[in-house]
């Protein structure tokens, strides 16, 4: 049964940063040059094709954008400057918006001012909240210990509530992703056994980004893994050891060592990424969507204020430390709220999931060839 | 005719003025002075026009006629046509002032553009108004380049009893066509149809053949050019030489043969190929021991030559000829496959370019037409192992042909080279014909079989069992001495990791390296691809803006043999025309605005 | 091959279509039987019945006449003339007791290299089946009788 | 005849002949023949040294007959005749045996092939014995030219000749000049104005005193021969006889009839139109559907009638670029419309064309690739769809079968030979290929000449072509004509028929037989005789003459009888 073409889809994707998609004349160079392009997942050309023709449903069910790490080889060699790499990037943004049921993601990606407004709003709300909350119990001149302006226990509690809320959003979106890519089409339905059997894949890819390391270019992966590990370390420290990190005057060195390393990692990698994008030093830095800038900017801001706040505290300026802490939180909260479920950060779940699902789809296919699962055609 | 109200609109597709872009403001002021012009407007560059809005504007200005002035006004015409229709005006009453078409590229672009606008406003075809002065015409003609284009032009003119100087840079005429094995789609052997013409050139009383010569300088004006030609020292007296091959046989120096595109060797004294015209030897001074040692070493050939035809004291000689017309037929050279390192040409021995394969499969080539793979052989003199074609070497079991190498690619040459698809199909046929059970694959983007009998040939190739794969493959690797080709089979939705024994690169065409230099000497312009620019794409594909200078064949753009021959003959027509009426025309570029405008006004009266 | 008999066939080809077609078979490298010996005439209209008889008397086992397709003759209608002569010739041959298949008239155009090859192969097979032409021996016998 | 000295030369043609035929054996066998004094086998007889060898032998050994066993005489007969002439021997003392095209290239068994080559050579040796010295003759060249067809090709040819100072008769069947191009608005790939282009040509032609234009005219008859043709042109009721030296056939093409492709329902579905109908819309500035609305979706379908098993196997060469041009024009006229372009292979081969293709995608033309010999299917649209219909395409680039919304379908109809091409071919005595296109004398090296001297073909009547290619061909044809005009006279082949007046019974059988009216009858003498310059040497009369009074030079009975004996 024929699918209907939607000539407007390209324009839609362009608001997500796609460029020159229609320039592609399908020589197949990009697919052949990509080390990840293996049957049954042949990309980026085919995804480009679906997009050119406007096969919306095909694209929604498409895992391939998540299997691409944008090393840029395809874009560099493209004879028509059709930017397949950037197209895959924009498809990831688009998919994130498709998975998100709230429609917020869609809004954030399509208008940068909406995103800025959102950030500002949440930041102010956060600031206001903590200000009121902080002054109500503690003294702004006290950083830790009794009568602290922002007692770590309270922050801790706050962190966990926020984590739960955002987690739920993200989880729902992940489920939607599953439905679009695995559940909807009977041909891609895997048995529970398969799910269990492939679970390892999920964790492996989540922590190591093994696949990324298989790109011909290694530098981007290194940068990314450092960034990601630093981030996770920081997250763990904050979620579980916040009191330890903030407690004084005695310093718990193992936690701090980790903390310092992580912060350093964050700042350096983010700075590198920023410089890269400004200089357009590499293919995958050539085109920057507004969200890329905002994301990096916020990350840098958060890292810097975090470090500053900590330093001030250790250098014994509790008042300044508290102010920066407030500023820090006014960055952290909007960043997490907007980025984790609705934007860039979500990919930390989608990517490993996509690889997990991809592995499963191959299992299903093999099973079908073996005749285990009956062939079912969809309308 | 009734009073018109003409609106002149200046449009441009890209903002940012290029070198050949005229000054629009100046144009606008000029246009306003022309008769019946009621409105002059400069539209924003790059803006896409909205016919509805335009319609309102046209109606409000009560215009009857529109003149669109632009480098390529055609891009805006349809919008205006629709606007006219919407405004209830005559949609046919639109005139184009195309600066590009009418040569804003040469002379002062603004002056030129003014003239073009004037003609459009006065509704006089530009070519009728821009008439260069007639010049006296010297009956002799110079043809630069001895390939099939040059040969054809020279013969056509000479057959009319007119004198022709045919200058060829290499030691023989014949050009690339002489290197080919078969010609598509009829598969008759290139030599069979070319050699008679080469012989005819050699024997023609009206053709003075100057091989191993180059144009040094060009002076004078249309109809009367003084051309200095450097005849490089050949060191062999052609009248004495009987091509007996004794000198070559004894010569100790072996170098790679240009004619065999590097897959075979020749001596320092050599004849490019048996049917070479003129049929005499030539000495390659760079590689000759005797010359390099200033007569202290070797000299074997001179002793050997019974006809005493070899003279080491031979010197370059510069001759000056006076001609009325000059025909440029400098042809092409192939894209250097080394530039696309992903195909491993130059690294992997059995990745070959088209010309190499032409020689390999050619009956008169180094393997006598056997299609074999390169094998390692010990070179006795250099004591080194090197890859060579051994006539009874192993036959490839599978051959892959990759199309569009260096063509249709913004990173290399954006244009289509026009002949590669067909010669690739020809290769496939030859492989099948000579190695029946060998597999043969074509990796293509679009199969451009557009000529007479071409599509039929394509069908025939498919029947012969050649696998045509849509998708130009991207990579050639070597794994354990086995070539591995990675590509996408788009139609069958596969990623291929295919082991093959031989890869043929369908390298595209590029203008001859010397064409830039020659363009300067002749004052010709070239397009971004480096091809000579014709004076009019449609109706004068062989003329240039310089009077009495014509371009023929592939130097004007990639072409196959029939199109080249047709062009070559058409140049002959242009030349003969000037000779028959004993007057030529000056340079298009020199025609002044005043003269064009005056003539246009006169014509408009009639 | 049933028997080792390799017939000799003389072919009269018109210069413009059939001879060119035969050349095309060559340039296209289409293989066919070696038994044909081609004689070129400008037009099939030039092919005199006496040529055919001469050939048979000289020991040819078959004669092939080829011209342009009706309507395509380079000389407007030469092939029609050849076509009209053919039946008369056939009658004559019958009188001699020469099998019909031994003399054949075929139209082969300049673009029909493949067809030419097929014609030659087919005719060769037919003549092989018929065996050697007896007219020569018969004639010698006649002579002896007198 | 035993006193003759025959030289036999067997060419190896590199390995082309040698790889199957044992050339040395052929030479050796030839040497056994009576009268053969030397027989040699050489790598390339056609090469200069090869010819020198023949010339040397003729001079030193006093050869008076030469046999060359090599390629087809159609290839090199002229070359070797030249060699004989250079050696001071009459060129007609040459005979060639075709042992390449008709032997080595078509046989694999070396033994059989070698025997055949020997037989053919023997035939040639026997024949050459009877050859006679023939002399070339010259006839005048009439500088006037007849150009058939007033399209861009015919106009260009006419202008070239007229502007070089020669009379031209331009015959146009319709009531206006310009041909098919006159219906076109803009030209690809630079979107130059076809109108201006053709207008300029027409103005030049009509103003040129050397050009006589016949409108609504037809060439009734053409007789005579190169340099001396006589044509009768029927124009508005009367018939004008003209004397010309050459003929340029530029009758062009006719657009393919789209209604023959049933799948598209052209003629019945108002929203399916041909490229020419669309061209008219563009000129009027009214691009509308059958319902009179501007279309939201326009679909352009390539290769309609071309590249198909059912209709024409060939590519029509210009449609791809025209289709891309439509993309540009639609976007200019209807900025919000979507353009789909359905192609098989994108033939953007000309100068500037690949870039034009890229521009097409930059302005958002959406390309779909369908399979050769399949046709996209029209599917009815539902009430809530915003389009007139859907087009079901099996897209090769994605493997998906997709329905694309469509309001207007433009069929890129290919070119086909005109119905009257057969008539024209007979009129000027040239041949047509299986598709009805006129056949050139050599597909590569002689694309405009024909098998009839003095008659040239140019432009789309030879095969589909773009404007610049047609123009180039038109000029190419005029080059040949100008060359002849410049020389003022033409060589006529020495081969023709002649009547032996003593043997002629005056029965007049031959008179009506000659298709060229080259035989006239002398009532006084009651004898027929041949006007040699008009004779094309077909030999029909020779065979027909009941009293064997007519001799076909170079194809005499003796020569052919001898050859028959030789090959057997």
Short mmCIF file of C-alpha atoms in Angstrom, two decimals, chain B residues 57-385:
data_model
loop_
_atom_site.label_atom_id
_atom_site.label_comp_id
_atom_site.label_asym_id
_atom_site.label_seq_id
_atom_site.Cartn_x
_atom_site.Cartn_y
_atom_site.Cartn_z
CA UNK B 57 2.36 47.63 -9.88
CA UNK B 58 2.32 47.14 -13.65
CA UNK B 59 -1.34 48.08 -13.80
CA UNK B 60 -0.91 51.15 -11.60
CA UNK B 61 1.94 52.38 -13.84
CA UNK B 62 -0.26 51.74 -16.91
CA UNK B 63 2.62 49.90 -18.59
CA UNK B 64 2.10 48.16 -21.92
CA UNK B 65 5.48 46.49 -22.23
CA UNK B 66 8.13 45.22 -19.86
CA UNK B 67 11.87 44.92 -20.40
CA UNK B 68 13.70 42.73 -17.90
CA UNK B 69 17.38 43.56 -17.57
CA UNK B 70 19.52 40.95 -15.82
CA UNK B 71 22.46 38.64 -16.27
CA UNK B 72 19.88 35.92 -17.01
CA UNK B 73 16.47 37.64 -17.21
CA UNK B 74 14.80 34.38 -18.14
CA UNK B 75 14.74 33.47 -14.47
CA UNK B 76 12.32 36.33 -13.86
CA UNK B 77 10.38 36.27 -17.10
CA UNK B 78 7.72 33.76 -16.10
CA UNK B 79 6.90 35.77 -12.99
CA UNK B 80 6.44 38.87 -15.15
CA UNK B 81 4.46 36.96 -17.75
CA UNK B 82 2.03 35.85 -15.08
CA UNK B 83 1.93 39.35 -13.61
CA UNK B 84 1.07 40.75 -17.05
CA UNK B 85 -1.68 38.17 -17.43
CA UNK B 86 -3.04 38.96 -13.97
CA UNK B 87 -2.93 42.68 -14.77
CA UNK B 88 -4.86 42.01 -17.98
CA UNK B 89 -1.91 43.10 -20.13
CA UNK B 90 -0.39 41.32 -23.12
CA UNK B 91 1.73 38.54 -21.59
CA UNK B 92 3.83 38.34 -24.77
CA UNK B 93 4.87 41.99 -24.44
CA UNK B 94 7.94 41.13 -22.40
CA UNK B 95 11.45 41.60 -23.76
CA UNK B 96 14.58 40.22 -22.24
CA UNK B 97 17.84 42.10 -21.91
CA UNK B 98 20.27 39.31 -21.11
CA UNK B 99 23.67 40.70 -20.20
CA UNK B 100 25.21 37.26 -19.87
CA UNK B 101 23.91 36.04 -23.21
CA UNK B 102 25.13 39.12 -25.03
CA UNK B 103 28.61 39.20 -23.62
CA UNK B 104 28.72 41.37 -20.51
CA UNK B 105 31.64 39.06 -19.73
CA UNK B 106 34.00 40.95 -22.02
CA UNK B 107 34.65 44.61 -22.61
CA UNK B 108 33.13 47.08 -20.16
CA UNK B 109 30.16 45.19 -18.66
CA UNK B 110 28.12 48.33 -18.00
CA UNK B 111 28.54 49.76 -21.50
CA UNK B 112 27.67 46.37 -22.92
CA UNK B 113 24.62 46.03 -20.70
CA UNK B 114 23.45 49.50 -21.76
CA UNK B 115 23.57 48.38 -25.38
CA UNK B 116 21.64 45.22 -24.53
CA UNK B 117 18.96 47.25 -22.76
CA UNK B 118 18.77 49.68 -25.66
CA UNK B 119 18.15 46.84 -28.11
CA UNK B 120 15.48 45.33 -25.87
CA UNK B 121 13.70 48.68 -25.47
CA UNK B 122 13.86 49.29 -29.23
CA UNK B 123 12.78 45.66 -29.79
CA UNK B 124 15.69 44.86 -32.07
CA UNK B 125 17.47 41.51 -31.70
CA UNK B 126 20.86 42.31 -30.22
CA UNK B 127 22.80 40.28 -32.77
CA UNK B 128 21.30 42.40 -35.58
CA UNK B 129 22.44 45.64 -33.97
CA UNK B 130 25.80 44.57 -32.56
CA UNK B 131 27.59 44.05 -35.83
CA UNK B 132 31.39 44.17 -35.72
CA UNK B 133 33.17 45.99 -38.55
CA UNK B 134 34.06 43.95 -41.58
CA UNK B 135 37.77 43.26 -41.87
CA UNK B 136 39.91 42.13 -44.78
CA UNK B 137 40.53 38.41 -44.51
CA UNK B 138 43.78 36.54 -45.00
CA UNK B 139 42.88 33.24 -46.72
CA UNK B 140 45.13 31.01 -44.60
CA UNK B 141 43.96 29.36 -41.38
CA UNK B 142 45.73 28.15 -38.26
CA UNK B 143 44.35 25.12 -36.46
CA UNK B 144 45.73 24.54 -32.96
CA UNK B 145 45.48 20.93 -31.86
CA UNK B 146 45.76 17.77 -33.94
CA UNK B 147 43.06 15.66 -32.36
CA UNK B 148 39.98 14.55 -34.24
CA UNK B 149 38.51 18.06 -33.97
CA UNK B 150 41.61 19.70 -35.39
CA UNK B 151 41.98 17.05 -38.09
CA UNK B 152 38.35 17.39 -39.17
CA UNK B 153 38.45 21.19 -39.34
CA UNK B 154 41.77 21.17 -41.19
CA UNK B 155 40.53 18.64 -43.76
CA UNK B 156 37.23 20.44 -44.35
CA UNK B 157 39.00 23.75 -44.97
CA UNK B 158 41.82 22.23 -47.00
CA UNK B 159 39.35 20.32 -49.18
CA UNK B 160 38.01 23.71 -50.21
CA UNK B 161 41.47 24.42 -51.58
CA UNK B 162 42.45 26.75 -48.75
CA UNK B 163 45.76 26.68 -46.89
CA UNK B 164 45.80 25.35 -43.33
CA UNK B 165 48.56 25.23 -40.73
CA UNK B 166 47.89 22.41 -38.29
CA UNK B 167 49.90 22.83 -35.09
CA UNK B 168 50.17 19.89 -32.69
CA UNK B 169 52.10 19.91 -29.40
CA UNK B 170 52.90 16.19 -29.34
CA UNK B 171 54.99 14.31 -31.92
CA UNK B 172 51.94 12.89 -33.72
CA UNK B 173 48.43 13.94 -34.60
CA UNK B 174 45.47 11.80 -33.62
CA UNK B 175 44.97 13.06 -30.09
CA UNK B 176 43.07 10.97 -27.56
CA UNK B 177 40.98 9.21 -30.18
CA UNK B 178 44.09 7.44 -31.49
CA UNK B 179 44.54 5.89 -28.05
CA UNK B 180 41.07 4.42 -27.90
CA UNK B 181 40.33 0.81 -28.71
CA UNK B 182 36.73 0.90 -29.84
CA UNK B 183 34.29 3.77 -30.16
CA UNK B 184 30.79 3.58 -28.71
CA UNK B 185 28.11 2.67 -29.57
CA UNK B 186 28.99 1.04 -32.91
CA UNK B 187 32.21 -0.45 -31.55
CA UNK B 188 34.18 0.12 -34.71
CA UNK B 189 37.83 0.46 -33.82
CA UNK B 190 38.98 4.03 -33.39
CA UNK B 191 42.19 3.50 -35.36
CA UNK B 192 40.27 2.06 -38.32
CA UNK B 193 38.22 5.21 -38.78
CA UNK B 194 40.83 7.72 -37.62
CA UNK B 195 43.96 6.60 -39.45
CA UNK B 196 42.57 7.25 -42.93
CA UNK B 197 41.90 10.83 -41.89
CA UNK B 198 45.36 11.15 -40.36
CA UNK B 199 46.92 9.86 -43.57
CA UNK B 200 44.74 12.27 -45.52
CA UNK B 201 46.05 15.17 -43.41
CA UNK B 202 49.60 14.04 -44.02
CA UNK B 203 49.09 13.76 -47.78
CA UNK B 204 46.96 16.87 -48.25
CA UNK B 205 48.64 19.49 -50.39
CA UNK B 206 46.84 22.33 -48.58
CA UNK B 207 47.74 21.31 -45.05
CA UNK B 208 51.07 22.24 -43.53
CA UNK B 209 51.47 19.93 -40.57
CA UNK B 210 53.58 21.14 -37.64
CA UNK B 211 53.78 18.47 -34.96
CA UNK B 212 56.01 18.76 -31.89
CA UNK B 213 55.27 22.49 -32.07
CA UNK B 214 53.53 25.05 -29.90
CA UNK B 215 52.03 28.47 -30.39
CA UNK B 216 54.44 30.99 -28.90
CA UNK B 217 52.63 34.26 -29.38
CA UNK B 218 49.76 35.76 -31.31
CA UNK B 219 49.72 39.33 -32.62
CA UNK B 220 47.60 41.28 -35.09
CA UNK B 221 43.88 41.64 -35.49
CA UNK B 222 40.94 39.64 -36.83
CA UNK B 223 41.56 38.64 -40.43
CA UNK B 224 45.26 39.26 -40.08
CA UNK B 225 46.94 37.46 -37.18
CA UNK B 226 50.69 37.00 -36.94
CA UNK B 227 51.39 33.79 -35.06
CA UNK B 228 54.81 32.72 -33.83
CA UNK B 229 55.10 28.94 -33.63
CA UNK B 230 57.93 27.18 -31.82
CA UNK B 231 58.93 23.97 -33.58
CA UNK B 232 60.62 22.00 -30.85
CA UNK B 233 63.84 20.24 -31.73
CA UNK B 234 62.89 16.74 -32.86
CA UNK B 235 66.48 15.60 -33.44
CA UNK B 236 65.15 13.33 -36.18
CA UNK B 237 64.95 14.39 -39.81
CA UNK B 238 61.42 13.39 -40.81
CA UNK B 239 62.22 13.32 -44.51
CA UNK B 240 65.05 10.88 -43.94
CA UNK B 241 63.41 8.73 -41.25
CA UNK B 242 61.73 5.56 -42.56
CA UNK B 243 60.44 4.44 -39.16
CA UNK B 244 62.56 1.31 -39.30
CA UNK B 245 62.81 1.23 -35.51
CA UNK B 246 66.57 0.48 -35.45
CA UNK B 247 67.33 3.51 -33.26
CA UNK B 248 64.61 2.64 -30.79
CA UNK B 249 65.76 -0.96 -30.66
CA UNK B 250 69.29 0.02 -29.66
CA UNK B 251 68.37 2.89 -27.31
CA UNK B 252 69.25 1.88 -23.72
CA UNK B 253 66.93 4.40 -22.01
CA UNK B 254 63.45 3.19 -21.10
CA UNK B 255 60.74 5.56 -19.88
CA UNK B 256 56.99 5.27 -19.53
CA UNK B 257 55.06 5.85 -22.72
CA UNK B 258 52.65 8.79 -22.78
CA UNK B 259 50.71 7.26 -25.64
CA UNK B 260 50.15 4.08 -23.63
CA UNK B 261 49.13 6.38 -20.75
CA UNK B 262 51.94 5.07 -18.61
CA UNK B 263 51.13 1.36 -18.61
CA UNK B 264 53.92 0.55 -21.05
CA UNK B 265 57.37 1.86 -21.73
CA UNK B 266 59.07 3.46 -24.70
CA UNK B 267 62.66 4.40 -25.46
CA UNK B 268 64.19 7.86 -25.31
CA UNK B 269 64.03 7.86 -29.11
CA UNK B 270 60.65 6.59 -30.14
CA UNK B 271 57.54 6.71 -32.28
CA UNK B 272 54.32 7.15 -30.28
CA UNK B 273 52.48 4.38 -32.16
CA UNK B 274 52.83 2.48 -35.46
CA UNK B 275 50.33 4.57 -37.41
CA UNK B 276 51.66 7.87 -36.05
CA UNK B 277 51.48 10.82 -38.42
CA UNK B 278 54.02 12.04 -39.35
CA UNK B 279 55.36 8.51 -39.42
CA UNK B 280 58.78 9.33 -38.02
CA UNK B 281 60.66 9.05 -34.77
CA UNK B 282 61.26 11.73 -32.18
CA UNK B 283 63.95 12.07 -29.54
CA UNK B 284 62.95 12.89 -25.98
CA UNK B 285 65.75 15.22 -24.92
CA UNK B 286 64.97 15.13 -21.17
CA UNK B 287 65.66 11.40 -21.08
CA UNK B 288 68.32 11.04 -23.73
CA UNK B 289 71.70 10.17 -22.20
CA UNK B 290 73.59 11.76 -25.07
CA UNK B 291 71.81 15.10 -24.82
CA UNK B 292 71.97 15.18 -21.03
CA UNK B 293 75.67 14.33 -21.04
CA UNK B 294 76.27 16.94 -23.76
CA UNK B 295 77.57 14.36 -26.17
CA UNK B 296 79.93 12.57 -23.85
CA UNK B 297 77.93 9.36 -23.34
CA UNK B 298 75.91 6.90 -25.49
CA UNK B 299 74.94 8.16 -28.95
CA UNK B 300 74.22 4.58 -30.00
CA UNK B 301 71.24 5.46 -32.17
CA UNK B 302 73.06 8.02 -34.28
CA UNK B 303 75.68 5.40 -35.12
CA UNK B 304 72.98 2.82 -35.80
CA UNK B 305 70.79 4.94 -38.10
CA UNK B 306 71.69 3.93 -41.65
CA UNK B 307 69.84 6.92 -43.07
CA UNK B 308 71.74 9.36 -40.87
CA UNK B 309 68.40 10.88 -39.87
CA UNK B 310 69.34 11.70 -36.28
CA UNK B 311 70.97 15.05 -35.60
CA UNK B 312 71.90 16.02 -32.07
CA UNK B 313 72.58 19.60 -33.09
CA UNK B 314 68.90 20.10 -33.89
CA UNK B 315 67.58 23.31 -32.33
CA UNK B 316 64.16 24.73 -31.54
CA UNK B 317 63.00 26.91 -34.38
CA UNK B 318 60.44 29.70 -34.27
CA UNK B 319 58.47 30.29 -37.45
CA UNK B 320 55.97 33.08 -37.97
CA UNK B 321 52.86 32.58 -40.06
CA UNK B 322 50.14 35.03 -41.01
CA UNK B 323 46.59 33.75 -40.93
CA UNK B 324 43.09 35.17 -41.16
CA UNK B 325 41.38 32.72 -38.87
CA UNK B 326 42.53 30.72 -35.87
CA UNK B 327 40.75 27.54 -34.79
CA UNK B 328 41.38 26.33 -31.25
CA UNK B 329 40.93 22.58 -30.85
CA UNK B 330 43.15 21.84 -27.87
CA UNK B 331 40.87 19.16 -26.48
CA UNK B 332 40.94 17.78 -22.95
CA UNK B 333 42.94 15.86 -20.44
CA UNK B 334 41.51 13.41 -17.95
CA UNK B 335 40.89 14.12 -14.28
CA UNK B 336 43.79 13.09 -12.06
CA UNK B 337 42.35 10.18 -10.07
CA UNK B 338 45.00 10.64 -7.38
CA UNK B 339 43.02 13.63 -6.17
CA UNK B 340 40.27 11.28 -4.95
CA UNK B 341 42.35 9.20 -2.59
CA UNK B 342 39.36 7.18 -1.43
CA UNK B 343 39.57 5.11 -4.61
CA UNK B 344 43.20 4.28 -3.93
CA UNK B 345 44.42 5.06 -7.42
CA UNK B 346 48.20 5.11 -7.42
CA UNK B 347 48.23 3.01 -4.25
CA UNK B 348 46.52 -0.15 -5.41
CA UNK B 349 48.05 -1.54 -8.63
CA UNK B 350 44.80 -2.82 -10.09
CA UNK B 351 42.84 0.38 -9.81
CA UNK B 352 43.07 1.80 -13.34
CA UNK B 353 41.89 4.95 -15.05
CA UNK B 354 39.85 4.92 -18.24
CA UNK B 355 42.74 5.81 -20.52
CA UNK B 356 44.93 3.12 -18.98
CA UNK B 357 42.21 0.59 -19.68
CA UNK B 358 41.79 1.87 -23.24
CA UNK B 359 45.44 1.02 -23.85
CA UNK B 360 45.21 -2.23 -21.92
CA UNK B 361 42.30 -3.51 -23.99
CA UNK B 362 43.68 -2.12 -27.25
CA UNK B 363 44.87 -4.75 -29.70
CA UNK B 364 47.90 -2.57 -30.41
CA UNK B 365 48.46 -1.96 -26.68
CA UNK B 366 51.14 -3.50 -24.46
CA UNK B 367 49.20 -6.71 -23.82
CA UNK B 368 47.91 -7.11 -27.34
CA UNK B 369 44.45 -6.47 -26.03
CA UNK B 370 44.50 -9.05 -23.26
CA UNK B 371 42.75 -7.74 -20.17
CA UNK B 372 45.09 -8.80 -17.37
CA UNK B 373 45.87 -7.74 -13.82
CA UNK B 374 49.15 -6.11 -12.87
CA UNK B 375 51.72 -8.51 -11.46
CA UNK B 376 54.96 -7.91 -9.56
CA UNK B 377 58.01 -8.28 -11.75
CA UNK B 378 61.69 -7.75 -11.02
CA UNK B 379 63.07 -4.94 -13.12
CA UNK B 380 66.50 -6.21 -14.19
CA UNK B 381 68.08 -2.78 -14.52
CA UNK B 382 66.74 -1.11 -11.39
CA UNK B 383 66.83 -4.42 -9.46
CA UNK B 384 63.48 -3.45 -8.03
CA UNK B 385 60.14 -5.19 -7.96
#
